[in-house]
Amino acid sequence: MRAIVLHTFGPAENLRYETVADPVPGPGQVRIAVRAAGVHLVETMMRSGLASETLPPLPELPAVFGGEVAGTVDLVGPGVDPAWIGRQVVTSAGTPGGYAELAVADLASVHRVPDGLAYEAAVAMVVTGTTALQLLDVAELTSDDVVLVTSAAGGIGRLVVQYARDLGAKVIGAAGGPAKVTAVSELGADLAVDYNVPSWHKAVAEQLGGRAVTALLDGVGGDKARAAFELIADGGRYITIGNASQGDFEPDTEVLKERRITAIDALTLLIGRPEDGPAFETRALAAAGEGRLVPAVQTFPLSDAAAAHAALEARATTGKVVLVP
């Protein structure tokens, strides 16, 4: 089969499109003919060789990245009912990696793709959609909230905007550049703004007409998070759901105390709750199958995985990045 292989940590161009041996499913496993493979920002960090306590351990090289896989079962391992062959499935735990034409997964990690849901959308929801719902569970939004979502055109951000809108909350989506702002507006945000424009947060404050943000879901970090924090009402919540800029921002503890703002690192909380994952995966796929949440997907051919990584690192993508063999 053809796959994307990393032999040396470093820049995106180190990802090579090569021929490797077909994987064989073991006991309790199925093999999936891959139709869509998700690309995660964390994988770009690992590809570069970045090691951190908050990241998965670096793989042994050569390596094939990508656990998010959707496709059709074409072979089953010992102990698995052959009736699975031909079924459309999705998993968050494909091995040796989803950046390939074939991948294997434990049957216990596999979900049926809901009828009518595209492979690309299924693979977007099984991790990105699941993470979004887990973060929203921590955020505890209500219809009374004024919600500000940064990185609102990203894979998670778009789903957060849709969810908050459907709750009846007032939703402000901040993203970088006119095209992304238009995409956020089309999601139904009450206000969509470009956070690359200087003093964007002051313009938001003016348009809120005396109201203030009660829940900031920050997916970007750095200076943009610092500016967004100024919009939070006393007694509001600052909820970290990502750090797309990889920039540093940590609210001053005295300011938090004085203004009674609750700071929640939702991502750290989720690391301690891995057992919740399968149930949230089921919920995320059902929400997409029913049309309640619609993920945005930007596809690249499998052979162009290096370009996909480069675009993701440059924040030049909209929605979930997906490789298509």
mmCIF file with all atom_site columns, N, CA, C and O in Angstrom, residues 285-325:
data_model
loop_
_atom_site.group_PDB
_atom_site.id
_atom_site.type_symbol
_atom_site.label_atom_id
_atom_site.label_alt_id
_atom_site.label_comp_id
_atom_site.label_asym_id
_atom_site.label_entity_id
_atom_site.label_seq_id
_atom_site.pdbx_PDB_ins_code
_atom_site.Cartn_x
_atom_site.Cartn_y
_atom_site.Cartn_z
_atom_site.occupancy
_atom_site.B_iso_or_equiv
_atom_site.pdbx_formal_charge
_atom_site.auth_seq_id
_atom_site.auth_comp_id
_atom_site.auth_asym_id
_atom_site.auth_atom_id
_atom_site.pdbx_PDB_model_num
ATOM 1   N N  . LEU A 1 285 ? -20.818 11.653 16.589 1.00 0.00 ? 285 LEU A N  1
ATOM 2   C CA . LEU A 1 285 ? -21.223 11.085 15.299 1.00 0.00 ? 285 LEU A CA 1
ATOM 3   C C  . LEU A 1 285 ? -22.731 11.176 15.113 1.00 0.00 ? 285 LEU A C  1
ATOM 4   O O  . LEU A 1 285 ? -23.220 11.467 14.009 1.00 0.00 ? 285 LEU A O  1
ATOM 5   N N  . ALA A 1 286 ? -23.496 10.949 16.184 1.00 0.00 ? 286 ALA A N  1
ATOM 6   C CA . ALA A 1 286 ? -24.950 11.059 16.097 1.00 0.00 ? 286 ALA A CA 1
ATOM 7   C C  . ALA A 1 286 ? -25.363 12.491 15.777 1.00 0.00 ? 286 ALA A C  1
ATOM 8   O O  . ALA A 1 286 ? -26.267 12.720 14.952 1.00 0.00 ? 286 ALA A O  1
ATOM 9   N N  . ALA A 1 287 ? -24.708 13.474 16.401 1.00 0.00 ? 287 ALA A N  1
ATOM 10  C CA . ALA A 1 287 ? -25.046 14.881 16.154 1.00 0.00 ? 287 ALA A CA 1
ATOM 11  C C  . ALA A 1 287 ? -24.800 15.250 14.701 1.00 0.00 ? 287 ALA A C  1
ATOM 12  O O  . ALA A 1 287 ? -25.582 15.992 14.088 1.00 0.00 ? 287 ALA A O  1
ATOM 13  N N  . ALA A 1 288 ? -23.716 14.718 14.126 1.00 0.00 ? 288 ALA A N  1
ATOM 14  C CA . ALA A 1 288 ? -23.432 14.993 12.718 1.00 0.00 ? 288 ALA A CA 1
ATOM 15  C C  . ALA A 1 288 ? -24.404 14.249 11.811 1.00 0.00 ? 288 ALA A C  1
ATOM 16  O O  . ALA A 1 288 ? -24.889 14.796 10.804 1.00 0.00 ? 288 ALA A O  1
ATOM 17  N N  . GLY A 1 289 ? -24.694 13.000 12.157 1.00 0.00 ? 289 GLY A N  1
ATOM 18  C CA . GLY A 1 289 ? -25.627 12.225 11.346 1.00 0.00 ? 289 GLY A CA 1
ATOM 19  C C  . GLY A 1 289 ? -27.011 12.835 11.298 1.00 0.00 ? 289 GLY A C  1
ATOM 20  O O  . GLY A 1 289 ? -27.711 12.737 10.286 1.00 0.00 ? 289 GLY A O  1
ATOM 21  N N  . GLU A 1 290 ? -27.402 13.487 12.389 1.00 0.00 ? 290 GLU A N  1
ATOM 22  C CA . GLU A 1 290 ? -28.717 14.136 12.465 1.00 0.00 ? 290 GLU A CA 1
ATOM 23  C C  . GLU A 1 290 ? -28.701 15.562 11.929 1.00 0.00 ? 290 GLU A C  1
ATOM 24  O O  . GLU A 1 290 ? -29.746 16.219 11.889 1.00 0.00 ? 290 GLU A O  1
ATOM 25  N N  . GLY A 1 291 ? -27.512 16.057 11.552 1.00 0.00 ? 291 GLY A N  1
ATOM 26  C CA . GLY A 1 291 ? -27.405 17.402 11.004 1.00 0.00 ? 291 GLY A CA 1
ATOM 27  C C  . GLY A 1 291 ? -27.393 18.512 12.028 1.00 0.00 ? 291 GLY A C  1
ATOM 28  O O  . GLY A 1 291 ? -27.458 19.689 11.677 1.00 0.00 ? 291 GLY A O  1
ATOM 29  N N  . ARG A 1 292 ? -27.270 18.170 13.321 1.00 0.00 ? 292 ARG A N  1
ATOM 30  C CA . ARG A 1 292 ? -27.252 19.203 14.358 1.00 0.00 ? 292 ARG A CA 1
ATOM 31  C C  . ARG A 1 292 ? -25.899 19.906 14.422 1.00 0.00 ? 292 ARG A C  1
ATOM 32  O O  . ARG A 1 292 ? -25.829 21.081 14.778 1.00 0.00 ? 292 ARG A O  1
ATOM 33  N N  . LEU A 1 293 ? -24.830 19.197 14.106 1.00 0.00 ? 293 LEU A N  1
ATOM 34  C CA . LEU A 1 293 ? -23.506 19.773 14.015 1.00 0.00 ? 293 LEU A CA 1
ATOM 35  C C  . LEU A 1 293 ? -22.926 19.400 12.659 1.00 0.00 ? 293 LEU A C  1
ATOM 36  O O  . LEU A 1 293 ? -22.943 18.224 12.274 1.00 0.00 ? 293 LEU A O  1
ATOM 37  N N  . VAL A 1 294 ? -22.422 20.400 11.945 1.00 0.00 ? 294 VAL A N  1
ATOM 38  C CA . VAL A 1 294 ? -21.887 20.173 10.599 1.00 0.00 ? 294 VAL A CA 1
ATOM 39  C C  . VAL A 1 294 ? -20.422 20.600 10.584 1.00 0.00 ? 294 VAL A C  1
ATOM 40  O O  . VAL A 1 294 ? -20.123 21.799 10.656 1.00 0.00 ? 294 VAL A O  1
ATOM 41  N N  . PRO A 1 295 ? -19.502 19.648 10.511 1.00 0.00 ? 295 PRO A N  1
ATOM 42  C CA . PRO A 1 295 ? -18.083 20.020 10.505 1.00 0.00 ? 295 PRO A CA 1
ATOM 43  C C  . PRO A 1 295 ? -17.662 20.576 9.154  1.00 0.00 ? 295 PRO A C  1
ATOM 44  O O  . PRO A 1 295 ? -18.174 20.160 8.108  1.00 0.00 ? 295 PRO A O  1
ATOM 45  N N  . ALA A 1 296 ? -16.748 21.520 9.201  1.00 0.00 ? 296 ALA A N  1
ATOM 46  C CA . ALA A 1 296 ? -16.119 21.986 7.965  1.00 0.00 ? 296 ALA A CA 1
ATOM 47  C C  . ALA A 1 296 ? -14.898 21.124 7.710  1.00 0.00 ? 296 ALA A C  1
ATOM 48  O O  . ALA A 1 296 ? -14.166 20.770 8.639  1.00 0.00 ? 296 ALA A O  1
ATOM 49  N N  . VAL A 1 297 ? -14.674 20.786 6.459  1.00 0.00 ? 297 VAL A N  1
ATOM 50  C CA . VAL A 1 297 ? -13.570 19.895 6.103  1.00 0.00 ? 297 VAL A CA 1
ATOM 51  C C  . VAL A 1 297 ? -12.795 20.502 4.940  1.00 0.00 ? 297 VAL A C  1
ATOM 52  O O  . VAL A 1 297 ? -13.393 20.998 3.979  1.00 0.00 ? 297 VAL A O  1
ATOM 53  N N  . GLN A 1 298 ? -11.484 20.490 5.045  1.00 0.00 ? 298 GLN A N  1
ATOM 54  C CA . GLN A 1 298 ? -10.621 20.872 3.928  1.00 0.00 ? 298 GLN A CA 1
ATOM 55  C C  . GLN A 1 298 ? -9.777  19.663 3.573  1.00 0.00 ? 298 GLN A C  1
ATOM 56  O O  . GLN A 1 298 ? -9.015  19.166 4.402  1.00 0.00 ? 298 GLN A O  1
ATOM 57  N N  . THR A 1 299 ? -9.932  19.165 2.356  1.00 0.00 ? 299 THR A N  1
ATOM 58  C CA . THR A 1 299 ? -9.266  17.926 1.966  1.00 0.00 ? 299 THR A CA 1
ATOM 59  C C  . THR A 1 299 ? -7.984  18.174 1.179  1.00 0.00 ? 299 THR A C  1
ATOM 60  O O  . THR A 1 299 ? -7.863  19.166 0.450  1.00 0.00 ? 299 THR A O  1
ATOM 61  N N  . PHE A 1 300 ? -7.057  17.251 1.342  1.00 0.00 ? 300 PHE A N  1
ATOM 62  C CA . PHE A 1 300 ? -5.825  17.198 0.560  1.00 0.00 ? 300 PHE A CA 1
ATOM 63  C C  . PHE A 1 300 ? -5.653  15.758 0.103  1.00 0.00 ? 300 PHE A C  1
ATOM 64  O O  . PHE A 1 300 ? -5.997  14.828 0.846  1.00 0.00 ? 300 PHE A O  1
ATOM 65  N N  . PRO A 1 301 ? -5.101  15.519 -1.092 1.00 0.00 ? 301 PRO A N  1
ATOM 66  C CA . PRO A 1 301 ? -4.765  14.148 -1.466 1.00 0.00 ? 301 PRO A CA 1
ATOM 67  C C  . PRO A 1 301 ? -3.746  13.572 -0.477 1.00 0.00 ? 301 PRO A C  1
ATOM 68  O O  . PRO A 1 301 ? -2.907  14.310 0.061  1.00 0.00 ? 301 PRO A O  1
ATOM 69  N N  . LEU A 1 302 ? -3.829  12.285 -0.220 1.00 0.00 ? 302 LEU A N  1
ATOM 70  C CA . LEU A 1 302 ? -2.879  11.638 0.690  1.00 0.00 ? 302 LEU A CA 1
ATOM 71  C C  . LEU A 1 302 ? -1.448  11.966 0.293  1.00 0.00 ? 302 LEU A C  1
ATOM 72  O O  . LEU A 1 302 ? -0.599  12.236 1.164  1.00 0.00 ? 302 LEU A O  1
ATOM 73  N N  . SER A 1 303 ? -1.166  11.975 -0.976 1.00 0.00 ? 303 SER A N  1
ATOM 74  C CA . SER A 1 303 ? 0.203   12.237 -1.440 1.00 0.00 ? 303 SER A CA 1
ATOM 75  C C  . SER A 1 303 ? 0.677   13.641 -1.098 1.00 0.00 ? 303 SER A C  1
ATOM 76  O O  . SER A 1 303 ? 1.889   13.912 -1.126 1.00 0.00 ? 303 SER A O  1
ATOM 77  N N  . ASP A 1 304 ? -0.253  14.547 -0.780 1.00 0.00 ? 304 ASP A N  1
ATOM 78  C CA . ASP A 1 304 ? 0.093   15.933 -0.446 1.00 0.00 ? 304 ASP A CA 1
ATOM 79  C C  . ASP A 1 304 ? 0.035   16.177 1.065  1.00 0.00 ? 304 ASP A C  1
ATOM 80  O O  . ASP A 1 304 ? -0.232  17.294 1.510  1.00 0.00 ? 304 ASP A O  1
ATOM 81  N N  . ALA A 1 305 ? 0.328   15.161 1.854  1.00 0.00 ? 305 ALA A N  1
ATOM 82  C CA . ALA A 1 305 ? 0.289   15.316 3.308  1.00 0.00 ? 305 ALA A CA 1
ATOM 83  C C  . ALA A 1 305 ? 1.233   16.410 3.792  1.00 0.00 ? 305 ALA A C  1
ATOM 84  O O  . ALA A 1 305 ? 0.933   17.135 4.750  1.00 0.00 ? 305 ALA A O  1
ATOM 85  N N  . ALA A 1 306 ? 2.384   16.560 3.136  1.00 0.00 ? 306 ALA A N  1
ATOM 86  C CA . ALA A 1 306 ? 3.326   17.607 3.534  1.00 0.00 ? 306 ALA A CA 1
ATOM 87  C C  . ALA A 1 306 ? 2.693   18.987 3.359  1.00 0.00 ? 306 ALA A C  1
ATOM 88  O O  . ALA A 1 306 ? 2.837   19.866 4.217  1.00 0.00 ? 306 ALA A O  1
ATOM 89  N N  . ALA A 1 307 ? 1.973   19.178 2.255  1.00 0.00 ? 307 ALA A N  1
ATOM 90  C CA . ALA A 1 307 ? 1.290   20.456 2.027  1.00 0.00 ? 307 ALA A CA 1
ATOM 91  C C  . ALA A 1 307 ? 0.201   20.675 3.064  1.00 0.00 ? 307 ALA A C  1
ATOM 92  O O  . ALA A 1 307 ? -0.022  21.813 3.519  1.00 0.00 ? 307 ALA A O  1
ATOM 93  N N  . ALA A 1 308 ? -0.489  19.600 3.452  1.00 0.00 ? 308 ALA A N  1
ATOM 94  C CA . ALA A 1 308 ? -1.528  19.711 4.478  1.00 0.00 ? 308 ALA A CA 1
ATOM 95  C C  . ALA A 1 308 ? -0.927  20.156 5.803  1.00 0.00 ? 308 ALA A C  1
ATOM 96  O O  . ALA A 1 308 ? -1.470  21.028 6.495  1.00 0.00 ? 308 ALA A O  1
ATOM 97  N N  . HIS A 1 309 ? 0.202   19.562 6.184  1.00 0.00 ? 309 HIS A N  1
ATOM 98  C CA . HIS A 1 309 ? 0.870   19.950 7.428  1.00 0.00 ? 309 HIS A CA 1
ATOM 99  C C  . HIS A 1 309 ? 1.319   21.406 7.375  1.00 0.00 ? 309 HIS A C  1
ATOM 100 O O  . HIS A 1 309 ? 1.148   22.164 8.344  1.00 0.00 ? 309 HIS A O  1
ATOM 101 N N  . ALA A 1 310 ? 1.903   21.809 6.252  1.00 0.00 ? 310 ALA A N  1
ATOM 102 C CA . ALA A 1 310 ? 2.391   23.183 6.125  1.00 0.00 ? 310 ALA A CA 1
ATOM 103 C C  . ALA A 1 310 ? 1.248   24.183 6.217  1.00 0.00 ? 310 ALA A C  1
ATOM 104 O O  . ALA A 1 310 ? 1.361   25.226 6.873  1.00 0.00 ? 310 ALA A O  1
ATOM 105 N N  . ALA A 1 311 ? 0.136   23.875 5.558  1.00 0.00 ? 311 ALA A N  1
ATOM 106 C CA . ALA A 1 311 ? -1.019  24.779 5.598  1.00 0.00 ? 311 ALA A CA 1
ATOM 107 C C  . ALA A 1 311 ? -1.594  24.872 7.000  1.00 0.00 ? 311 ALA A C  1
ATOM 108 O O  . ALA A 1 311 ? -1.984  25.951 7.466  1.00 0.00 ? 311 ALA A O  1
ATOM 109 N N  . LEU A 1 312 ? -1.643  23.742 7.706  1.00 0.00 ? 312 LEU A N  1
ATOM 110 C CA . LEU A 1 312 ? -2.178  23.743 9.067  1.00 0.00 ? 312 LEU A CA 1
ATOM 111 C C  . LEU A 1 312 ? -1.279  24.559 9.995  1.00 0.00 ? 312 LEU A C  1
ATOM 112 O O  . LEU A 1 312 ? -1.768  25.349 10.817 1.00 0.00 ? 312 LEU A O  1
ATOM 113 N N  . GLU A 1 313 ? 0.020   24.408 9.854  1.00 0.00 ? 313 GLU A N  1
ATOM 114 C CA . GLU A 1 313 ? 0.948   25.162 10.690 1.00 0.00 ? 313 GLU A CA 1
ATOM 115 C C  . GLU A 1 313 ? 0.889   26.657 10.400 1.00 0.00 ? 313 GLU A C  1
ATOM 116 O O  . GLU A 1 313 ? 1.083   27.480 11.299 1.00 0.00 ? 313 GLU A O  1
ATOM 117 N N  . ALA A 1 314 ? 0.610   27.011 9.145  1.00 0.00 ? 314 ALA A N  1
ATOM 118 C CA . ALA A 1 314 ? 0.520   28.423 8.761  1.00 0.00 ? 314 ALA A CA 1
ATOM 119 C C  . ALA A 1 314 ? -0.850  29.012 9.069  1.00 0.00 ? 314 ALA A C  1
ATOM 120 O O  . ALA A 1 314 ? -1.099  30.183 8.805  1.00 0.00 ? 314 ALA A O  1
ATOM 121 N N  . ARG A 1 315 ? -1.736  28.182 9.648  1.00 0.00 ? 315 ARG A N  1
ATOM 122 C CA . ARG A 1 315 ? -3.107  28.592 9.957  1.00 0.00 ? 315 ARG A CA 1
ATOM 123 C C  . ARG A 1 315 ? -3.812  29.105 8.702  1.00 0.00 ? 315 ARG A C  1
ATOM 124 O O  . ARG A 1 315 ? -4.533  30.094 8.721  1.00 0.00 ? 315 ARG A O  1
ATOM 125 N N  . ALA A 1 316 ? -3.566  28.377 7.601  1.00 0.00 ? 316 ALA A N  1
ATOM 126 C CA . ALA A 1 316 ? -4.150  28.736 6.318  1.00 0.00 ? 316 ALA A CA 1
ATOM 127 C C  . ALA A 1 316 ? -5.268  27.786 5.927  1.00 0.00 ? 316 ALA A C  1
ATOM 128 O O  . ALA A 1 316 ? -5.634  27.693 4.754  1.00 0.00 ? 316 ALA A O  1
ATOM 129 N N  . THR A 1 317 ? -5.816  27.063 6.897  1.00 0.00 ? 317 THR A N  1
ATOM 130 C CA . THR A 1 317 ? -6.899  26.120 6.620  1.00 0.00 ? 317 THR A CA 1
ATOM 131 C C  . THR A 1 317 ? -8.172  26.563 7.324  1.00 0.00 ? 317 THR A C  1
ATOM 132 O O  . THR A 1 317 ? -8.141  27.350 8.263  1.00 0.00 ? 317 THR A O  1
ATOM 133 N N  . THR A 1 318 ? -9.283  26.031 6.845  1.00 0.00 ? 318 THR A N  1
ATOM 134 C CA . THR A 1 318 ? -10.572 26.293 7.465  1.00 0.00 ? 318 THR A CA 1
ATOM 135 C C  . THR A 1 318 ? -11.218 24.958 7.808  1.00 0.00 ? 318 THR A C  1
ATOM 136 O O  . THR A 1 318 ? -11.457 24.136 6.930  1.00 0.00 ? 318 THR A O  1
ATOM 137 N N  . GLY A 1 319 ? -11.486 24.741 9.081  1.00 0.00 ? 319 GLY A N  1
ATOM 138 C CA . GLY A 1 319 ? -12.108 23.499 9.495  1.00 0.00 ? 319 GLY A CA 1
ATOM 139 C C  . GLY A 1 319 ? -11.095 22.377 9.631  1.00 0.00 ? 319 GLY A C  1
ATOM 140 O O  . GLY A 1 319 ? -9.883  22.595 9.761  1.00 0.00 ? 319 GLY A O  1
ATOM 141 N N  . LYS A 1 320 ? -11.597 21.162 9.611  1.00 0.00 ? 320 LYS A N  1
ATOM 142 C CA . LYS A 1 320 ? -10.777 19.969 9.822  1.00 0.00 ? 320 LYS A CA 1
ATOM 143 C C  . LYS A 1 320 ? -10.016 19.615 8.551  1.00 0.00 ? 320 LYS A C  1
ATOM 144 O O  . LYS A 1 320 ? -10.583 19.539 7.456  1.00 0.00 ? 320 LYS A O  1
ATOM 145 N N  . VAL A 1 321 ? -8.707  19.373 8.693  1.00 0.00 ? 321 VAL A N  1
ATOM 146 C CA . VAL A 1 321 ? -7.886  18.952 7.567  1.00 0.00 ? 321 VAL A CA 1
ATOM 147 C C  . VAL A 1 321 ? -7.956  17.436 7.441  1.00 0.00 ? 321 VAL A C  1
ATOM 148 O O  . VAL A 1 321 ? -7.732  16.713 8.413  1.00 0.00 ? 321 VAL A O  1
ATOM 149 N N  . VAL A 1 322 ? -8.278  16.981 6.232  1.00 0.00 ? 322 VAL A N  1
ATOM 150 C CA . VAL A 1 322 ? -8.492  15.542 5.998  1.00 0.00 ? 322 VAL A CA 1
ATOM 151 C C  . VAL A 1 322 ? -7.713  15.121 4.756  1.00 0.00 ? 322 VAL A C  1
ATOM 152 O O  . VAL A 1 322 ? -7.761  15.784 3.718  1.00 0.00 ? 322 VAL A O  1
ATOM 153 N N  . LEU A 1 323 ? -7.007  13.994 4.869  1.00 0.00 ? 323 LEU A N  1
ATOM 154 C CA . LEU A 1 323 ? -6.306  13.405 3.737  1.00 0.00 ? 323 LEU A CA 1
ATOM 155 C C  . LEU A 1 323 ? -7.196  12.358 3.073  1.00 0.00 ? 323 LEU A C  1
ATOM 156 O O  . LEU A 1 323 ? -7.854  11.572 3.758  1.00 0.00 ? 323 LEU A O  1
ATOM 157 N N  . VAL A 1 324 ? -7.196  12.362 1.750  1.00 0.00 ? 324 VAL A N  1
ATOM 158 C CA . VAL A 1 324 ? -8.023  11.424 0.993  1.00 0.00 ? 324 VAL A CA 1
ATOM 159 C C  . VAL A 1 324 ? -7.125  10.595 0.062  1.00 0.00 ? 324 VAL A C  1
ATOM 160 O O  . VAL A 1 324 ? -6.509  11.144 -0.850 1.00 0.00 ? 324 VAL A O  1
ATOM 161 N N  . PRO A 1 325 ? -7.014  9.278  0.325  1.00 0.00 ? 325 PRO A N  1
ATOM 162 C CA . PRO A 1 325 ? -6.180  8.431  -0.550 1.00 0.00 ? 325 PRO A CA 1
ATOM 163 C C  . PRO A 1 325 ? -6.689  8.406  -1.985 1.00 0.00 ? 325 PRO A C  1
ATOM 164 O O  . PRO A 1 325 ? -7.894  8.536  -2.214 1.00 0.00 ? 325 PRO A O  1
#
